[in-house]
Amino acid sequence: MESQPQPQPQPRRPRGFAATAAAAAASVSPTVTPSGSAGASTASSGKGKREREKEKERTKLRERHRRAITSRMLAGLRQYGNFPLPARADMNDVLAALAREAGWTVEPDGTTYRHSPPPQHQQHLGAFPVRSGESPLTATSLKNCSVKATLDCQQPVVRIDDSLSPASLDSVVIAERDTRSEKYPSTSPINSVECLEADQLIQDVHSTEHDNDFTGTQYVPVYVKLSTGFINNFCQLADPDGVRQELSHMNSLNVDGVIVDCWWGIVECWNPQKYVWSGYRELFNYIREFKMKIQVVMAFHEYGRTDSADVLISLPNWILEIGKENQDIFFTDREGRRTTEFLSWGIDKERVLNGRTGVEVYFDFMRSFRTEFDDLFAEGLISAVEIGLGPSGELRYPSFSERMEWRYPGIGEFQCYDKYLQQHLQRAAKLRGHSFWARGPDNAGHYNSRPHETGFFCERGDYDSYYGRFFLHWYAQALMDHADNVLSLANLAFEETKIIVKIPAVYWWYKTSSHAAELTAGYYNPTNQDGYSPVFEVLKKHSVTVKFVCYGLQICSYENDEAFADPEGLSWQVLNSVWDRGLKVAGENTLSCYDKEGCLRIIETAKPRNDPDCRHFSFFVYQQPSPLVQGVICLPDLDYFIKCMHAGDITGDLVP
């Protein structure tokens, strides 16, 4: 009996690298294929390669989309749930936070267990406990709601089966939808048509919960910034009676101290190294009478080049004279327009200022101040010195100057086209081995462009190309080198004195992939980079205190949906990055938000309630409103704000 032939096993189709190798072998050995098939094989290989490239691009797009969604989810958890997630949180951090919120204990190595049974009311509801920042709705906050609408306005709960392990939370935690919420398709029942508007409701909830709840919290000293204009352009005290009146008012409010701007453009106005301090000596004597501390700002920038400014302080006249002959000492945009807000840090080490470099000019000014007021340092009257490192005293490029007709929320422009910074860029490109990269981007738009309108900042734009990454890294490095050079000399001039550096809050376009406004300002902080950590490493080297601008409201008057702005998300990233490096943090309010809710948010930012390490601001600077808004501000009672910061007993209330 003949044996039946055994079926031969089918050869496995090669995959991955094997498939690529097989295709390559077929393309280089067409003679082994039947006649006429060599061309087909080559065409097939080329088509397969194109498909693989397309699939790679689709994968990259899906990954970016996923990261963008993840970023918004994490921002929502931090903003609305007060979850203490790190700046670069991953799913382990999220799961651990959710598990802890459900009553579980999560060890650092991931070991998870329930330490004790949840409270009775939580077992009944099967819900997360209410966080300290999420108080139940009050009768005041719901005064315009019917009883039925009040029930509909309750927060949705997330139910968890206690029998399930925390490891499975990511697959079984489901937000149940109550049948009553079907009437209101909004993502949050708080926005239902029968309830108060969200901003009003949030204000009522926070005010009833926190009005008298700052007693016993950390003491945060409050400094008030003196109005600009008391010292005239001849360095004379222009209004002694006005100074006494303002200091007397501050003293009655128990202010800890005052902030005084020492303007380079006034003190060294007419001739290099000829310093006039007489007006400041008289001002400091007045402050000494009231026994208040002084923080001094070394103001190397211009002030008042806007339509609303009533005082104009330019850079020193002798600097402007040099600038007429050599305009490249100033920052320059792509069109060749110059801004005199600040000297380009391309000349930090160039002897173009009557034989001195930029950093030498700054050092001589700081040393003159330290020598002139040595007695005040010895008394301890001058408690700290803030070093101005850019426009408005902030560490940034003048990328969004109103003099250049920039208007919010424009992305701004790169400021690196003076010949000195261009020479630095050429050296960096040559060192990298790509001399043709020694140029600024030609598709980055203009001051008032939007990211999606440009080829550089749009989704998957050139900012993330090899050239884009090189340029942005160089641009940010120039900013950090400037800070490093100036702070090194500042520490020599002000030994054993606290040094402060002001960091800008460039929050618009923060929710886009490129973070365009931050890039032009000098912070390389797109969604796939952490642009603040390298800056804070430089500041840590000099042991400075970081001062950051706090935006009182979640949505200020500047913001709109088109700007993709997120001031709270930016604050979260910056503050955690600073604190993680052991640096001290201070705050300063904006000149636009003076309402009740805004100040309560600032207090919560200054001393977070849920921080396990009890971190808080080392001090806070209150900027007084300009005369143009004195009559319309919502917070005339500064006494309340200071008592909250001081953690004292609050007997009054803010004027609504």
Short mmCIF file of N, CA, C and O in Angstrom, two decimals, residues 399-482:
data_model
loop_
_atom_site.label_atom_id
_atom_site.label_comp_id
_atom_site.label_asym_id
_atom_site.label_seq_id
_atom_site.Cartn_x
_atom_site.Cartn_y
_atom_site.Cartn_z
N SER A 399 10.13 89.53 22.71
CA SER A 399 9.49 88.94 21.54
C SER A 399 8.08 89.44 21.30
O SER A 399 7.55 89.31 20.20
N PHE A 400 7.44 90.00 22.32
CA PHE A 400 6.08 90.51 22.13
C PHE A 400 6.00 91.96 22.64
O PHE A 400 5.34 92.27 23.62
N SER A 401 6.69 92.82 21.92
CA SER A 401 6.76 94.23 22.27
C SER A 401 5.59 94.99 21.66
O SER A 401 5.32 94.90 20.46
N GLU A 402 4.90 95.75 22.50
CA GLU A 402 3.79 96.56 22.01
C GLU A 402 4.29 97.67 21.08
O GLU A 402 3.53 98.17 20.24
N ARG A 403 5.53 98.06 21.21
CA ARG A 403 6.09 99.07 20.30
C ARG A 403 6.15 98.54 18.87
O ARG A 403 6.16 99.31 17.92
N MET A 404 6.22 97.23 18.73
CA MET A 404 6.22 96.61 17.41
C MET A 404 4.81 96.23 16.97
O MET A 404 4.64 95.39 16.08
N GLU A 405 3.81 96.83 17.65
CA GLU A 405 2.41 96.61 17.35
C GLU A 405 1.94 95.19 17.64
O GLU A 405 0.96 94.71 17.08
N TRP A 406 2.66 94.53 18.55
CA TRP A 406 2.19 93.21 19.00
C TRP A 406 0.95 93.40 19.84
O TRP A 406 0.83 94.34 20.63
N ARG A 407 0.00 92.50 19.66
CA ARG A 407 -1.21 92.49 20.47
C ARG A 407 -1.51 91.05 20.88
O ARG A 407 -1.33 90.12 20.09
N TYR A 408 -1.98 90.91 22.11
CA TYR A 408 -2.36 89.58 22.60
C TYR A 408 -3.47 89.02 21.71
O TYR A 408 -4.38 89.75 21.33
N PRO A 409 -3.43 87.73 21.32
CA PRO A 409 -2.48 86.68 21.71
C PRO A 409 -1.50 86.32 20.60
O PRO A 409 -1.32 85.14 20.27
N GLY A 410 -0.86 87.30 19.99
CA GLY A 410 0.10 87.00 18.93
C GLY A 410 1.26 86.16 19.44
O GLY A 410 1.62 86.20 20.62
N ILE A 411 1.88 85.42 18.53
CA ILE A 411 2.96 84.51 18.93
C ILE A 411 4.28 85.23 19.14
O ILE A 411 5.20 84.68 19.74
N GLY A 412 4.39 86.49 18.66
CA GLY A 412 5.65 87.20 18.78
C GLY A 412 6.63 86.79 17.69
O GLY A 412 6.33 85.98 16.82
N GLU A 413 7.83 87.37 17.75
CA GLU A 413 8.87 87.07 16.77
C GLU A 413 10.19 86.81 17.46
O GLU A 413 10.46 87.33 18.55
N PHE A 414 11.03 85.99 16.81
CA PHE A 414 12.38 85.74 17.31
C PHE A 414 13.20 87.02 17.23
O PHE A 414 13.09 87.78 16.27
N GLN A 415 14.03 87.25 18.24
CA GLN A 415 14.82 88.48 18.35
C GLN A 415 16.31 88.14 18.35
O GLN A 415 17.00 88.32 19.34
N CYS A 416 16.80 87.68 17.22
CA CYS A 416 18.20 87.22 17.17
C CYS A 416 18.90 87.66 15.90
O CYS A 416 19.83 86.99 15.44
N TYR A 417 18.48 88.78 15.33
CA TYR A 417 19.01 89.17 14.04
C TYR A 417 19.98 90.34 14.10
O TYR A 417 20.35 90.89 13.06
N ASP A 418 20.42 90.73 15.30
CA ASP A 418 21.55 91.66 15.35
C ASP A 418 22.82 90.89 14.99
O ASP A 418 22.87 89.66 15.09
N LYS A 419 23.84 91.60 14.56
CA LYS A 419 25.01 90.92 14.00
C LYS A 419 25.75 90.09 15.05
O LYS A 419 26.40 89.08 14.71
N TYR A 420 25.65 90.47 16.31
CA TYR A 420 26.39 89.74 17.34
C TYR A 420 25.74 88.39 17.63
O TYR A 420 26.45 87.36 17.72
N LEU A 421 24.44 88.34 17.76
CA LEU A 421 23.77 87.05 17.95
C LEU A 421 23.87 86.20 16.68
O LEU A 421 23.95 84.97 16.77
N GLN A 422 23.86 86.83 15.52
CA GLN A 422 24.02 86.08 14.28
C GLN A 422 25.41 85.43 14.21
O GLN A 422 25.55 84.31 13.72
N GLN A 423 26.42 86.12 14.71
CA GLN A 423 27.76 85.53 14.75
C GLN A 423 27.80 84.32 15.70
O GLN A 423 28.43 83.31 15.40
N HIS A 424 27.10 84.44 16.83
CA HIS A 424 27.02 83.31 17.75
C HIS A 424 26.32 82.13 17.08
O HIS A 424 26.74 80.97 17.24
N LEU A 425 25.25 82.41 16.33
CA LEU A 425 24.52 81.35 15.65
C LEU A 425 25.39 80.68 14.59
O LEU A 425 25.35 79.45 14.43
N GLN A 426 26.18 81.46 13.88
CA GLN A 426 27.06 80.89 12.86
C GLN A 426 28.10 79.96 13.48
O GLN A 426 28.38 78.88 12.94
N ARG A 427 28.65 80.36 14.62
CA ARG A 427 29.63 79.50 15.29
C ARG A 427 28.98 78.20 15.76
O ARG A 427 29.57 77.12 15.66
N ALA A 428 27.76 78.31 16.30
CA ALA A 428 27.07 77.11 16.77
C ALA A 428 26.75 76.16 15.62
O ALA A 428 26.89 74.94 15.75
N ALA A 429 26.31 76.71 14.46
CA ALA A 429 25.99 75.87 13.32
C ALA A 429 27.24 75.20 12.76
O ALA A 429 27.21 74.02 12.38
N LYS A 430 28.33 75.94 12.72
CA LYS A 430 29.59 75.37 12.22
C LYS A 430 30.07 74.26 13.15
O LYS A 430 30.55 73.21 12.70
N LEU A 431 29.95 74.49 14.46
CA LEU A 431 30.36 73.46 15.42
C LEU A 431 29.50 72.22 15.29
O LEU A 431 29.99 71.10 15.46
N ARG A 432 28.24 72.40 14.96
CA ARG A 432 27.34 71.26 14.76
C ARG A 432 27.63 70.53 13.44
O ARG A 432 27.22 69.38 13.26
N GLY A 433 28.34 71.19 12.52
CA GLY A 433 28.65 70.57 11.24
C GLY A 433 27.66 70.89 10.14
O GLY A 433 27.70 70.25 9.08
N HIS A 434 26.78 71.86 10.38
CA HIS A 434 25.78 72.25 9.37
C HIS A 434 25.78 73.77 9.27
O HIS A 434 24.92 74.44 9.84
N SER A 435 26.72 74.31 8.56
CA SER A 435 26.86 75.76 8.47
C SER A 435 25.63 76.43 7.87
O SER A 435 25.34 77.59 8.17
N PHE A 436 24.90 75.70 7.02
CA PHE A 436 23.72 76.29 6.38
C PHE A 436 22.57 76.48 7.37
O PHE A 436 21.54 77.07 7.03
N TRP A 437 22.71 75.98 8.59
CA TRP A 437 21.70 76.21 9.62
C TRP A 437 21.88 77.56 10.32
O TRP A 437 21.10 77.90 11.23
N ALA A 438 22.89 78.33 9.93
CA ALA A 438 23.16 79.61 10.59
C ALA A 438 22.19 80.68 10.10
O ALA A 438 22.57 81.67 9.47
N ARG A 439 20.93 80.50 10.39
CA ARG A 439 19.89 81.43 9.95
C ARG A 439 18.69 81.26 10.89
O ARG A 439 18.52 80.22 11.53
N GLY A 440 17.86 82.27 10.92
CA GLY A 440 16.61 82.15 11.64
C GLY A 440 15.54 81.55 10.74
O GLY A 440 15.66 81.59 9.50
N PRO A 441 14.48 80.99 11.29
CA PRO A 441 13.42 80.39 10.46
C PRO A 441 12.73 81.46 9.61
O PRO A 441 12.48 82.57 10.07
N ASP A 442 12.44 81.10 8.36
CA ASP A 442 11.81 82.04 7.44
C ASP A 442 10.30 81.82 7.32
O ASP A 442 9.65 82.44 6.48
N ASN A 443 9.75 80.92 8.11
CA ASN A 443 8.31 80.64 8.03
C ASN A 443 7.65 80.69 9.41
O ASN A 443 6.73 79.94 9.70
N ALA A 444 8.18 81.58 10.28
CA ALA A 444 7.69 81.67 11.67
C ALA A 444 6.65 82.76 11.84
O ALA A 444 6.28 83.07 12.98
N GLY A 445 6.14 83.34 10.77
CA GLY A 445 5.07 84.31 10.87
C GLY A 445 5.54 85.66 11.39
O GLY A 445 6.74 86.00 11.33
N HIS A 446 4.59 86.44 11.93
CA HIS A 446 4.87 87.78 12.42
C HIS A 446 4.34 87.92 13.85
O HIS A 446 3.83 86.96 14.43
N TYR A 447 4.47 89.10 14.42
CA TYR A 447 4.13 89.32 15.83
C TYR A 447 2.71 88.86 16.17
O TYR A 447 2.48 88.26 17.22
N ASN A 448 1.76 89.12 15.31
CA ASN A 448 0.36 88.82 15.62
C ASN A 448 -0.16 87.59 14.90
O ASN A 448 -1.38 87.40 14.79
N SER A 449 0.73 86.75 14.40
CA SER A 449 0.31 85.50 13.75
C SER A 449 -0.19 84.52 14.80
O SER A 449 0.10 84.62 15.99
N ARG A 450 -0.96 83.51 14.33
CA ARG A 450 -1.36 82.37 15.14
C ARG A 450 -0.51 81.17 14.73
O ARG A 450 -0.03 81.10 13.60
N PRO A 451 -0.29 80.22 15.64
CA PRO A 451 0.58 79.09 15.30
C PRO A 451 0.17 78.36 14.03
O PRO A 451 1.03 78.00 13.20
N HIS A 452 -1.14 78.10 13.85
CA HIS A 452 -1.58 77.33 12.70
C HIS A 452 -1.42 78.08 11.39
O HIS A 452 -1.53 77.50 10.31
N GLU A 453 -1.13 79.40 11.47
CA GLU A 453 -0.94 80.19 10.26
C GLU A 453 0.50 80.16 9.77
O GLU A 453 0.80 80.74 8.73
N THR A 454 1.38 79.51 10.50
CA THR A 454 2.80 79.47 10.15
C THR A 454 3.23 78.05 9.83
O THR A 454 2.62 77.08 10.29
N GLY A 455 4.30 77.93 9.05
CA GLY A 455 4.86 76.61 8.78
C GLY A 455 5.77 76.12 9.87
O GLY A 455 6.07 74.93 9.96
N PHE A 456 6.24 77.05 10.73
CA PHE A 456 7.19 76.67 11.77
C PHE A 456 6.50 76.18 13.02
O PHE A 456 6.91 75.18 13.63
N PHE A 457 5.42 76.86 13.45
CA PHE A 457 4.78 76.56 14.73
C PHE A 457 3.54 75.68 14.59
O PHE A 457 2.96 75.29 15.61
N CYS A 458 3.08 75.39 13.39
CA CYS A 458 1.85 74.62 13.23
C CYS A 458 2.05 73.18 13.69
O CYS A 458 3.18 72.75 13.98
N GLU A 459 0.96 72.43 13.77
CA GLU A 459 1.04 71.01 14.13
C GLU A 459 1.96 70.29 13.15
O GLU A 459 1.83 70.41 11.95
N ARG A 460 2.96 69.57 13.71
CA ARG A 460 3.96 68.87 12.90
C ARG A 460 4.79 69.84 12.07
O ARG A 460 5.26 69.52 10.98
N GLY A 461 4.97 71.06 12.59
CA GLY A 461 5.71 72.09 11.88
C GLY A 461 7.21 71.93 12.02
O GLY A 461 7.73 71.00 12.65
N ASP A 462 7.93 72.89 11.45
CA ASP A 462 9.39 72.81 11.41
C ASP A 462 10.03 72.98 12.78
O ASP A 462 11.23 72.71 12.93
N TYR A 463 9.28 73.43 13.77
CA TYR A 463 9.86 73.57 15.11
C TYR A 463 10.37 72.22 15.63
O TYR A 463 11.28 72.18 16.47
N ASP A 464 9.81 71.12 15.13
CA ASP A 464 10.20 69.79 15.58
C ASP A 464 11.08 69.07 14.56
O ASP A 464 11.30 67.87 14.68
N SER A 465 11.58 69.79 13.56
CA SER A 465 12.51 69.20 12.60
C SER A 465 13.92 69.23 13.19
O SER A 465 14.16 69.82 14.25
N TYR A 466 14.87 68.62 12.50
CA TYR A 466 16.26 68.63 12.99
C TYR A 466 16.77 70.06 13.08
O TYR A 466 17.39 70.45 14.08
N TYR A 467 16.52 70.87 12.04
CA TYR A 467 16.95 72.26 12.08
C TYR A 467 16.21 73.03 13.18
O TYR A 467 16.82 73.80 13.93
N GLY A 468 14.89 72.83 13.28
CA GLY A 468 14.11 73.55 14.27
C GLY A 468 14.59 73.27 15.68
O GLY A 468 14.70 74.19 16.50
N ARG A 469 14.90 72.02 15.97
CA ARG A 469 15.38 71.69 17.31
C ARG A 469 16.74 72.31 17.58
O ARG A 469 17.02 72.77 18.70
N PHE A 470 17.60 72.32 16.55
CA PHE A 470 18.91 72.96 16.72
C PHE A 470 18.75 74.45 17.01
O PHE A 470 19.34 74.98 17.96
N PHE A 471 17.94 75.13 16.20
CA PHE A 471 17.79 76.58 16.36
C PHE A 471 17.18 76.92 17.72
O PHE A 471 17.66 77.82 18.42
N LEU A 472 16.11 76.23 18.11
CA LEU A 472 15.44 76.55 19.37
C LEU A 472 16.33 76.27 20.57
O LEU A 472 16.29 76.98 21.57
N HIS A 473 17.13 75.21 20.47
CA HIS A 473 18.06 74.92 21.56
C HIS A 473 19.11 76.02 21.67
O HIS A 473 19.43 76.48 22.78
N TRP A 474 19.63 76.48 20.54
CA TRP A 474 20.60 77.57 20.58
C TRP A 474 19.97 78.85 21.13
O TRP A 474 20.57 79.56 21.95
N TYR A 475 18.77 79.15 20.68
CA TYR A 475 18.06 80.37 21.09
C TYR A 475 17.83 80.38 22.60
O TYR A 475 18.04 81.39 23.28
N ALA A 476 17.40 79.25 23.16
CA ALA A 476 17.18 79.14 24.60
C ALA A 476 18.51 79.17 25.36
O ALA A 476 18.59 79.73 26.45
N GLN A 477 19.55 78.56 24.78
CA GLN A 477 20.84 78.53 25.45
C GLN A 477 21.43 79.93 25.58
O GLN A 477 22.08 80.26 26.59
N ALA A 478 21.20 80.79 24.57
CA ALA A 478 21.69 82.17 24.66
C ALA A 478 21.05 82.89 25.83
O ALA A 478 21.70 83.68 26.53
N LEU A 479 19.76 82.64 26.07
CA LEU A 479 19.07 83.23 27.22
C LEU A 479 19.68 82.73 28.53
O LEU A 479 19.93 83.52 29.45
N MET A 480 19.93 81.44 28.62
CA MET A 480 20.48 80.88 29.86
C MET A 480 21.91 81.36 30.09
O MET A 480 22.32 81.61 31.24
N ASP A 481 22.70 81.51 29.01
CA ASP A 481 24.07 82.02 29.16
C ASP A 481 24.07 83.44 29.69
O ASP A 481 24.91 83.82 30.51
N HIS A 482 23.11 84.25 29.21
CA HIS A 482 23.01 85.63 29.71
C HIS A 482 22.72 85.63 31.21
O HIS A 482 23.37 86.37 31.98
#
